[in-house]
Amino acid sequence: MAVVAGIANKWSLAYGIAESLSREGADLVLTYLNEKQRDTIEACTGHLRVVKMLPCDVSKDEELVGLGTGLAELGRPVDAVVHSLAFANREDLSRPFVETQRDGFLLAQNISAYSFVAMARVTAPLMNRGGSMMTLTYLGSVRVRPNYNVMGVAKASLEASMRYLAYDLGPQGIRVNAISAGAVKTASARAVKDLSVILDATKEQAPLRHVTEAGEVGDTAAFLASDLSRGITGNVLYVDSGMQLI
Ligand code: NAD
């Protein structure tokens, strides 16, 4: 059974991941941010092996605890956890980074990085036969990508958190990794000013000459969730048509 957090709609990377996991036979628990999102997710995931939907706004400790309780009530081990969510104020993704204010900086860290640690804490005790956790990151963590700004810093924090979680949870047989996806036109990505410049550059310059598709990210997630990747932990896997080379 796999927990997938971060579907907003059928363009979400988490949706592509849920499709791949479901196709490979995983039962899914999907989380939702609010009731409106729950309805949207229900409308687009009818064909998937969804066994439960649980609320989880990661800014609320009680909902994180509720996620653990809701999963425990299912009485089944969790084998995989997918953290595919992030948030930053739109103005922090369009003005010079040096203008970032404390509240915007902390908001991005809280929702986009700390939440992975919090989700790991509530789900690890339910992974009693080991398993795989993963998060979604972007190249802006290690290189400057214009306008990615505060989110690049949050992704650096997220990747470091991933490594510390891999160290802590490895003895329990839980692997922890990150997928660094190329730019994909999702609701969140549209908040980054001049996203189209990155998409055009990818088509022209990336070794594979195409923009990343959610299905490519999904299939990598299925690999990471499966025993085929049993020797891999603490890694960042780039699924970006090779754009990280450029
Ligand atoms: P998306 O907008 O489809 O998904 C983002 C999700 O984050 C949404 O479901 C939203 O509800 C959720 N979220 C925001 N605040 C939340 C909160 N407080 N509690 C719970 N959920 C919350 O966009 P996406 O591009 O699919 O993003 C998924 C992940 O992939 C993010 O971590 C993003 O940074 C990462 N990523 C995206 C790209 C890209 O170009 N799209 C590239 C690399 C990495």
Short mmCIF file of C-alpha atoms and ligand atoms in Angstrom, two decimals:
data_model
loop_
_atom_site.label_atom_id
_atom_site.label_comp_id
_atom_site.label_asym_id
_atom_site.label_seq_id
_atom_site.Cartn_x
_atom_site.Cartn_y
_atom_site.Cartn_z
CA MET A 1 0.00 0.00 0.00
CA ALA A 2 1.33 3.42 -0.97
CA VAL A 3 0.49 6.86 0.41
CA VAL A 4 0.52 9.63 -2.19
CA ALA A 5 0.37 13.26 -1.05
CA GLY A 6 0.15 16.15 -3.48
CA ILE A 7 -2.47 15.51 -6.16
CA ALA A 8 -4.19 18.80 -6.98
CA ASN A 9 -5.51 17.75 -10.41
CA LYS A 10 -4.67 15.48 -13.32
CA TRP A 11 -1.67 17.62 -14.29
CA SER A 12 0.03 17.11 -10.91
CA LEU A 13 3.24 15.06 -10.78
CA ALA A 14 1.60 13.15 -7.92
CA TYR A 15 -1.19 12.16 -10.31
CA GLY A 16 1.34 10.68 -12.74
CA ILE A 17 2.95 8.89 -9.81
CA ALA A 18 -0.40 7.53 -8.59
CA GLU A 19 -1.16 6.26 -12.10
CA SER A 20 2.17 4.41 -12.34
CA LEU A 21 1.92 2.93 -8.84
CA SER A 22 -1.67 1.82 -9.44
CA ARG A 23 -0.77 0.27 -12.81
CA GLU A 24 1.98 -1.73 -11.08
CA GLY A 25 -0.52 -3.09 -8.55
CA ALA A 26 -0.21 -0.79 -5.53
CA ASP A 27 -3.27 0.07 -3.47
CA LEU A 28 -3.29 3.80 -2.84
CA VAL A 29 -4.12 6.12 0.01
CA LEU A 30 -4.39 9.66 -1.33
CA THR A 31 -4.24 12.77 0.82
CA TYR A 32 -6.05 16.03 0.11
CA LEU A 33 -5.56 19.61 1.22
CA ASN A 34 -9.22 20.60 1.59
CA GLU A 35 -12.73 19.43 0.66
CA LYS A 36 -12.70 21.17 -2.72
CA GLN A 37 -9.48 19.39 -3.65
CA ARG A 38 -10.91 16.12 -2.40
CA ASP A 39 -13.77 16.42 -4.92
CA THR A 40 -11.34 17.20 -7.76
CA ILE A 41 -9.12 14.24 -6.87
CA GLU A 42 -12.10 11.89 -6.61
CA ALA A 43 -13.31 12.99 -10.02
CA CYS A 44 -9.99 12.18 -11.74
CA THR A 45 -8.82 9.05 -9.90
CA GLY A 46 -11.85 6.76 -10.29
CA HIS A 47 -9.80 4.40 -12.47
CA LEU A 48 -7.02 3.98 -9.89
CA ARG A 49 -6.71 1.48 -7.00
CA VAL A 50 -7.64 4.03 -4.32
CA VAL A 51 -8.53 2.42 -0.98
CA LYS A 52 -8.83 5.57 1.13
CA MET A 53 -8.63 9.35 1.02
CA LEU A 54 -7.38 11.19 4.09
CA PRO A 55 -7.13 14.93 4.81
CA CYS A 56 -3.62 16.28 5.29
CA ASP A 57 -2.81 19.95 5.27
CA VAL A 58 0.86 19.66 6.23
CA SER A 59 0.82 23.05 7.96
CA LYS A 60 -1.45 21.54 10.64
CA ASP A 61 0.10 19.17 13.19
CA GLU A 62 -3.31 17.68 14.04
CA GLU A 63 -3.85 16.66 10.41
CA LEU A 64 -0.40 15.04 10.28
CA VAL A 65 -1.23 13.07 13.42
CA GLY A 66 -4.63 12.27 11.87
CA LEU A 67 -2.86 10.89 8.80
CA GLY A 68 -0.95 8.45 11.01
CA THR A 69 -4.14 7.46 12.84
CA GLY A 70 -6.13 7.07 9.62
CA LEU A 71 -3.44 4.86 8.11
CA ALA A 72 -3.15 2.75 11.26
CA GLU A 73 -6.93 2.17 11.20
CA LEU A 74 -6.58 0.52 7.80
CA GLY A 75 -4.66 -2.27 9.56
CA ARG A 76 -2.22 -2.76 6.71
CA PRO A 77 1.48 -2.00 6.44
CA VAL A 78 2.53 1.06 4.46
CA ASP A 79 5.12 0.16 1.81
CA ALA A 80 5.67 3.47 0.07
CA VAL A 81 5.20 7.16 0.87
CA VAL A 82 5.25 9.84 -1.81
CA HIS A 83 5.66 13.50 -0.77
CA SER A 84 4.91 15.61 -3.83
CA LEU A 85 3.96 19.01 -2.50
CA ALA A 86 5.39 22.47 -2.04
CA PHE A 87 4.28 26.04 -1.55
CA ALA A 88 5.75 29.55 -1.67
CA ASN A 89 4.21 32.98 -2.06
CA ARG A 90 3.86 33.91 -5.71
CA GLU A 91 5.65 37.24 -5.20
CA ASP A 92 8.70 35.36 -3.90
CA LEU A 93 8.92 33.52 -7.24
CA SER A 94 9.07 36.62 -9.38
CA ARG A 95 11.19 39.29 -7.66
CA PRO A 96 14.90 39.33 -6.76
CA PHE A 97 15.74 36.73 -4.10
CA VAL A 98 17.43 39.39 -1.98
CA GLU A 99 13.99 40.90 -1.32
CA THR A 100 12.68 37.73 0.37
CA GLN A 101 11.05 38.47 3.72
CA ARG A 102 11.22 36.26 6.80
CA ASP A 103 7.60 35.06 6.62
CA GLY A 104 7.85 34.02 2.97
CA PHE A 105 11.16 32.25 3.57
CA LEU A 106 9.79 30.31 6.55
CA LEU A 107 6.54 29.48 4.76
CA ALA A 108 8.44 27.85 1.88
CA GLN A 109 10.63 25.90 4.31
CA ASN A 110 7.67 24.79 6.39
CA ILE A 111 5.40 23.51 3.61
CA SER A 112 8.05 22.39 1.13
CA ALA A 113 10.80 20.89 3.33
CA TYR A 114 9.82 20.36 6.96
CA SER A 115 6.60 18.63 5.90
CA PHE A 116 8.63 15.71 4.50
CA VAL A 117 10.24 15.18 7.90
CA ALA A 118 6.84 15.38 9.60
CA MET A 119 5.26 12.94 7.13
CA ALA A 120 8.18 10.55 7.59
CA ARG A 121 7.74 10.66 11.36
CA VAL A 122 4.06 9.69 11.27
CA THR A 123 4.36 7.06 8.54
CA ALA A 124 7.63 5.28 9.41
CA PRO A 125 6.11 3.39 12.38
CA LEU A 126 3.54 1.90 9.97
CA MET A 127 6.22 0.65 7.56
CA ASN A 128 6.86 -2.44 9.61
CA ARG A 129 8.17 -4.49 6.71
CA GLY A 130 10.42 -1.68 5.45
CA GLY A 131 9.69 0.25 2.29
CA SER A 132 10.40 3.40 0.36
CA MET A 133 9.80 7.10 0.90
CA MET A 134 10.34 9.72 -1.76
CA THR A 135 10.00 13.42 -2.35
CA LEU A 136 10.03 15.67 -5.39
CA THR A 137 12.75 18.25 -5.89
CA TYR A 138 14.15 20.51 -8.61
CA LEU A 139 17.54 21.53 -9.96
CA GLY A 140 17.09 24.98 -8.40
CA SER A 141 18.35 23.42 -5.15
CA VAL A 142 21.91 23.21 -6.45
CA ARG A 143 21.98 25.79 -9.28
CA VAL A 144 20.51 29.23 -9.53
CA ARG A 145 17.40 29.15 -11.71
CA PRO A 146 16.07 32.69 -12.23
CA ASN A 147 12.89 33.32 -10.20
CA TYR A 148 12.95 29.94 -8.41
CA ASN A 149 14.46 31.84 -5.46
CA VAL A 150 13.04 30.88 -2.10
CA MET A 151 11.87 27.54 -3.45
CA GLY A 152 15.42 26.66 -4.50
CA VAL A 153 16.55 27.21 -0.93
CA ALA A 154 13.64 25.11 0.35
CA LYS A 155 14.55 22.31 -2.10
CA ALA A 156 18.16 22.36 -0.83
CA SER A 157 16.76 21.93 2.68
CA LEU A 158 14.42 19.19 1.45
CA GLU A 159 17.28 17.26 -0.18
CA ALA A 160 19.40 17.52 2.97
CA SER A 161 16.40 16.37 5.02
CA MET A 162 16.03 13.41 2.66
CA ARG A 163 19.63 12.38 3.37
CA TYR A 164 19.21 12.62 7.15
CA LEU A 165 15.96 10.64 6.96
CA ALA A 166 17.73 7.99 4.87
CA TYR A 167 20.37 7.72 7.60
CA ASP A 168 17.82 7.48 10.42
CA LEU A 169 15.39 5.09 8.76
CA GLY A 170 17.81 2.84 6.88
CA PRO A 171 18.21 0.43 9.82
CA GLN A 172 14.42 -0.12 9.67
CA GLY A 173 14.73 -1.11 6.02
CA ILE A 174 13.16 2.16 4.87
CA ARG A 175 14.82 3.80 1.88
CA VAL A 176 14.47 7.55 1.34
CA ASN A 177 15.17 9.27 -1.97
CA ALA A 178 14.27 12.31 -4.05
CA ILE A 179 13.26 12.61 -7.69
CA SER A 180 14.51 15.82 -9.29
CA ALA A 181 11.98 16.40 -12.04
CA GLY A 182 12.46 18.63 -15.04
CA ALA A 183 10.07 21.55 -15.40
CA VAL A 184 6.46 20.48 -16.04
CA LYS A 185 3.57 22.90 -16.55
CA THR A 186 1.57 22.21 -13.35
CA ALA A 187 -0.43 24.62 -11.20
CA SER A 188 2.52 25.14 -8.83
CA ALA A 189 5.08 25.56 -11.61
CA ARG A 190 2.96 28.26 -13.25
CA ALA A 191 3.60 30.42 -10.18
CA VAL A 192 7.28 30.68 -11.17
CA LYS A 193 7.78 33.72 -13.41
CA ASP A 194 8.92 32.90 -16.98
CA LEU A 195 8.37 29.14 -16.67
CA SER A 196 7.98 29.06 -20.47
CA VAL A 197 11.64 30.09 -20.86
CA ILE A 198 12.74 26.93 -19.03
CA LEU A 199 10.31 24.76 -21.00
CA ASP A 200 11.54 26.15 -24.33
CA ALA A 201 15.19 25.74 -23.28
CA THR A 202 14.51 22.12 -22.34
CA LYS A 203 13.03 21.36 -25.76
CA GLU A 204 16.01 22.96 -27.49
CA GLN A 205 18.94 21.97 -25.27
CA ALA A 206 18.19 18.93 -23.11
CA PRO A 207 19.90 15.76 -24.39
CA LEU A 208 16.52 14.05 -24.84
CA ARG A 209 15.00 17.20 -26.45
CA HIS A 210 11.64 16.98 -24.78
CA VAL A 211 9.90 18.47 -21.77
CA THR A 212 9.54 16.10 -18.82
CA GLU A 213 6.23 14.23 -18.63
CA ALA A 214 4.48 13.32 -15.41
CA GLY A 215 4.41 9.69 -16.57
CA GLU A 216 8.22 9.60 -16.69
CA VAL A 217 8.34 10.83 -13.11
CA GLY A 218 5.62 8.33 -12.20
CA ASP A 219 7.51 5.38 -13.63
CA THR A 220 10.65 6.39 -11.73
CA ALA A 221 8.56 6.61 -8.56
CA ALA A 222 7.26 3.08 -9.24
CA PHE A 223 10.87 1.90 -9.57
CA LEU A 224 11.82 3.61 -6.30
CA ALA A 225 8.80 2.10 -4.56
CA SER A 226 9.67 -1.39 -5.78
CA ASP A 227 12.31 -3.88 -4.73
CA LEU A 228 14.10 -3.20 -8.04
CA SER A 229 15.64 -0.19 -6.28
CA ARG A 230 16.39 -2.04 -3.02
CA GLY A 231 20.04 -0.91 -2.94
CA ILE A 232 19.27 2.81 -3.42
CA THR A 233 18.81 5.27 -0.58
CA GLY A 234 19.80 8.88 0.12
CA ASN A 235 19.88 9.69 -3.60
CA VAL A 236 18.59 12.39 -5.90
CA LEU A 237 17.49 10.83 -9.21
CA TYR A 238 17.18 13.31 -12.08
CA VAL A 239 14.19 12.74 -14.36
CA ASP A 240 14.63 15.79 -16.55
CA SER A 241 15.59 14.73 -20.08
CA GLY A 242 19.19 15.32 -18.99
CA MET A 243 18.69 19.07 -18.43
CA GLN A 244 20.88 18.98 -15.30
CA LEU A 245 23.91 18.61 -17.61
CA ILE A 246 23.30 21.89 -19.37
P1 NAD B 1 0.85 20.76 -8.15
O1 NAD B 1 0.40 22.17 -7.98
O2 NAD B 1 0.06 19.90 -9.04
O3 NAD B 1 1.01 20.04 -6.74
C1 NAD B 1 1.43 20.73 -5.59
C2 NAD B 1 0.65 20.15 -4.44
O4 NAD B 1 1.09 20.73 -3.20
C3 NAD B 1 -0.86 20.43 -4.54
O5 NAD B 1 -1.57 19.23 -4.49
C4 NAD B 1 -1.13 21.26 -3.32
O6 NAD B 1 -2.42 21.05 -2.76
C5 NAD B 1 -0.06 20.74 -2.39
N1 NAD B 1 0.10 21.57 -1.20
C6 NAD B 1 0.40 22.89 -1.13
N2 NAD B 1 0.34 23.30 0.17
C7 NAD B 1 0.00 22.21 0.90
C8 NAD B 1 -0.26 22.00 2.29
N3 NAD B 1 -0.16 22.98 3.20
N4 NAD B 1 -0.59 20.74 2.71
C9 NAD B 1 -0.70 19.73 1.81
N5 NAD B 1 -0.51 19.89 0.49
C10 NAD B 1 -0.16 21.12 0.06
O7 NAD B 1 2.36 20.90 -8.68
P2 NAD B 1 3.50 19.81 -8.97
O8 NAD B 1 4.39 20.48 -9.97
O9 NAD B 1 2.90 18.50 -9.28
O10 NAD B 1 4.29 19.77 -7.59
C11 NAD B 1 4.55 18.56 -6.89
C12 NAD B 1 5.99 18.56 -6.39
O11 NAD B 1 6.87 18.46 -7.49
C13 NAD B 1 6.40 19.83 -5.65
O12 NAD B 1 7.24 19.49 -4.57
C14 NAD B 1 7.18 20.58 -6.69
O13 NAD B 1 8.08 21.51 -6.13
C15 NAD B 1 7.88 19.42 -7.36
N6 NAD B 1 8.47 19.70 -8.65
C16 NAD B 1 7.71 20.25 -9.65
C17 NAD B 1 8.30 20.52 -10.87
C18 NAD B 1 7.50 21.15 -11.97
O14 NAD B 1 8.10 21.77 -12.86
N7 NAD B 1 6.18 21.01 -11.99
C19 NAD B 1 9.66 20.22 -11.09
C20 NAD B 1 10.38 19.64 -10.07
C21 NAD B 1 9.79 19.39 -8.84
#
